[in-house]
Short mmCIF file of C-alpha atoms in Angstrom, two decimals:
data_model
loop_
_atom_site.label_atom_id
_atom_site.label_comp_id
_atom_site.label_asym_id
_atom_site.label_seq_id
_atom_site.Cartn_x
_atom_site.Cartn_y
_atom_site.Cartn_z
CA UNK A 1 -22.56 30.71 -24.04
CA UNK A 2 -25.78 28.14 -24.17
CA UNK A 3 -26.79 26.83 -20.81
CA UNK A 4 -26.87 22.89 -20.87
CA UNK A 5 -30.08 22.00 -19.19
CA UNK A 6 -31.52 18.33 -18.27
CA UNK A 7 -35.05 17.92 -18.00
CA UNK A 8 -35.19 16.73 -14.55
CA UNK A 9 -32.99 19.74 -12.85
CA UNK A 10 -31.95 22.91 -13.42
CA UNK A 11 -28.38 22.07 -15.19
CA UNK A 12 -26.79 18.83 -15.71
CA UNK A 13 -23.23 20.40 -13.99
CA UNK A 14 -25.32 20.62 -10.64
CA UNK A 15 -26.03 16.87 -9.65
CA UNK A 16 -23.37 15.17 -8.21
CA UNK A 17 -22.01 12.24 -10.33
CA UNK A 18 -21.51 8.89 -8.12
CA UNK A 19 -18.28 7.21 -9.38
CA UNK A 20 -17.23 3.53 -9.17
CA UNK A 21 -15.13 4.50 -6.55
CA UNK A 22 -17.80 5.84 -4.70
CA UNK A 23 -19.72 2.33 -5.21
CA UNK A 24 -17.19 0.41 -3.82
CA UNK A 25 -16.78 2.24 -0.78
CA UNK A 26 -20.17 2.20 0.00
CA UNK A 27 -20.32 -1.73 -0.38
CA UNK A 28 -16.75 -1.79 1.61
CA UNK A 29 -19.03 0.05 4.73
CA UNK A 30 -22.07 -2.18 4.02
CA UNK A 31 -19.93 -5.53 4.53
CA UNK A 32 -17.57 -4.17 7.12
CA UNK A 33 -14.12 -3.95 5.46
CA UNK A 34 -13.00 -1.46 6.74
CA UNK A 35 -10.09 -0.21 3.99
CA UNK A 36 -9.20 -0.47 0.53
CA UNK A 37 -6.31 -2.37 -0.26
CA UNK A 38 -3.37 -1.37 -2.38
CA UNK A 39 -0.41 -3.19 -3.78
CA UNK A 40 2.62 -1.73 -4.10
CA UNK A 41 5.87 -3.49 -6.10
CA UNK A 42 9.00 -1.79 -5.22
CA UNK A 43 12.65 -2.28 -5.71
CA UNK A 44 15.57 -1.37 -3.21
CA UNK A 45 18.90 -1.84 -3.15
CA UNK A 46 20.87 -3.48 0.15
CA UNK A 47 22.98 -1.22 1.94
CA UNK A 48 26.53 -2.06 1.25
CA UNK A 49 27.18 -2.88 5.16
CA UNK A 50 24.65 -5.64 5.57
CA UNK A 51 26.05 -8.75 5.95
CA UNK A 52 23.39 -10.81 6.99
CA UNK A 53 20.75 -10.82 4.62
CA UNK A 54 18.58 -12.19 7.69
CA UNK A 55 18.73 -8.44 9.19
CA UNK A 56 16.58 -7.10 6.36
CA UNK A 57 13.93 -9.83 6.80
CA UNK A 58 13.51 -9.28 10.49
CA UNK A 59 13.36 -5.72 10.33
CA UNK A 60 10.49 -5.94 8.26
CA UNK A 61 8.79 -8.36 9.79
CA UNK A 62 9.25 -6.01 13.32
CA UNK A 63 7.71 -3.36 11.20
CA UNK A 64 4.64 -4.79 9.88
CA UNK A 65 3.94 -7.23 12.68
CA UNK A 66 2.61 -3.66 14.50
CA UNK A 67 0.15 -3.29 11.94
CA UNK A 68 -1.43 -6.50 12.07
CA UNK A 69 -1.88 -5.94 15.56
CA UNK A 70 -3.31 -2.87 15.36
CA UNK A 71 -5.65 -3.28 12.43
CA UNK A 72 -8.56 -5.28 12.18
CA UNK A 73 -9.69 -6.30 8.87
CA UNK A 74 -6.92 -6.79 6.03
CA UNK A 75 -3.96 -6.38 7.29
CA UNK A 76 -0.50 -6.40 6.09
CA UNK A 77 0.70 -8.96 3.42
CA UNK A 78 2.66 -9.25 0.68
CA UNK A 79 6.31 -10.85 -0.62
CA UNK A 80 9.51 -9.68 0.22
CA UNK A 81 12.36 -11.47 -1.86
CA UNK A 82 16.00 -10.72 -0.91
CA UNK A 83 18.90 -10.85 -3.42
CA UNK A 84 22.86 -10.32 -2.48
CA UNK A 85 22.91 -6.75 -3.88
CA UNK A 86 19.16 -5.63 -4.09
CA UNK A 87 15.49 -6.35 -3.06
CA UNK A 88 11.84 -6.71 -4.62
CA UNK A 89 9.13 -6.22 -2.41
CA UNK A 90 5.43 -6.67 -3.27
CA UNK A 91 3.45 -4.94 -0.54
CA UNK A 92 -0.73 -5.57 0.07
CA UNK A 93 -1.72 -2.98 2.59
CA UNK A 94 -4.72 0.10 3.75
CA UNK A 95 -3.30 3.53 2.75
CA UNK A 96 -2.49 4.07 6.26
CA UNK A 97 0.41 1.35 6.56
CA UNK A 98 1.56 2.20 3.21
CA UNK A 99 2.04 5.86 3.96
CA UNK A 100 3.73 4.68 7.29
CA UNK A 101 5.93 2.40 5.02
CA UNK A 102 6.75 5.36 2.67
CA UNK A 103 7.81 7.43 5.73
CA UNK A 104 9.91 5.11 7.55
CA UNK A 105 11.67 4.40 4.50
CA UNK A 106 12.29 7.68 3.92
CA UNK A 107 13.15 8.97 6.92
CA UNK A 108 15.83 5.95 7.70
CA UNK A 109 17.30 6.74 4.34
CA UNK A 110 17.76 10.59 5.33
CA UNK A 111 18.96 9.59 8.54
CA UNK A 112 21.28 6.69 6.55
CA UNK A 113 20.91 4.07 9.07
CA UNK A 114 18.57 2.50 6.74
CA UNK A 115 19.32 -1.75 5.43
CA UNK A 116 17.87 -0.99 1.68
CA UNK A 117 18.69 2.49 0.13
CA UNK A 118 17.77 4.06 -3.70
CA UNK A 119 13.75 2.77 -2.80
CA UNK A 120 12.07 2.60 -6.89
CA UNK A 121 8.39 1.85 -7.25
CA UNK A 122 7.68 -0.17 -10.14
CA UNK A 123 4.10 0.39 -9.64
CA UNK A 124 0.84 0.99 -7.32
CA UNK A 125 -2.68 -0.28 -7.59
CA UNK A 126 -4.98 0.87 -5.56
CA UNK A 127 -8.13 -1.50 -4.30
CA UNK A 128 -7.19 -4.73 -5.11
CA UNK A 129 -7.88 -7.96 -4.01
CA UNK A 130 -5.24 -10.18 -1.95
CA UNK A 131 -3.17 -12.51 -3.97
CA UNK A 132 -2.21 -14.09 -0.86
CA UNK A 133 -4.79 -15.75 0.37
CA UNK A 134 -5.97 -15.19 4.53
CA UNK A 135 -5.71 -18.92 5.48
CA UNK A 136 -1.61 -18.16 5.10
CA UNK A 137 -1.44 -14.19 6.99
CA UNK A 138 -0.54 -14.49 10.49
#
């Protein structure tokens, strides 16, 4: 097998490619965000004992209030819209909340005391910018 040399270093395989992901962490660190953002759409369907839709949209609001006292930076945003049998929620948030999302979700539907039940992502982006703009985040 033929050795694929560069004429600058001994072989090409040996430098260490910077990717654009590497970029924009490195401006993230140089401006003082502190985490990438990621938006996640997901679909849910309301337990079949929840009367009062109003029960869904304080439990999440109890959840991610938590994280926008704890963070500093971005913070939690997103949509949450509530129909009489299911829910779509757009989620903004660091990889940290959203794998504390994913795990309180999961673990109230093991334990089946959760309000939404049969959780579907649509999709996930990872480091985006807000759609909601920070003059409206509380």
């Amino acid at each position: 097998m033929a050795n694929i040399r560069h004429a600058d270093s001994d072989f090409i395989y040996d430098s260490r490619n910077i990717s654009l992901l590497d970029v924009i962490v490195e401006k993230n660190k140089v401006i003082g965000k502190q985490h990438l953002l990621h938006r996640l759409i997901y679909v849910a369907r309301v337990a079949p004992g929840i009367k009062d839709k109003k029960e869904i949209g304080e439990y999440f609001q109890n959840l991610f209030n938590k994280y926008v006292t704890d963070l500093d930076g971005d913070g939690v945003t997103g949509l949450l819209l509530i129909y009489p049998y299911h829910i779509l929620h757009i989620l903004e948030v660091s990889s940290e909340v959203l794998n504390d999302v994913i795990r309180e979700q999961e673990t109230s539907e093991t334990n089946n005391n959760a309000l939404v039940s049969n959780t579907k992502a649509l999709t996930l982006i990872s480091n985006v910018s807000l759609i909601i703009p920070k003059k409206f985040i509380f």
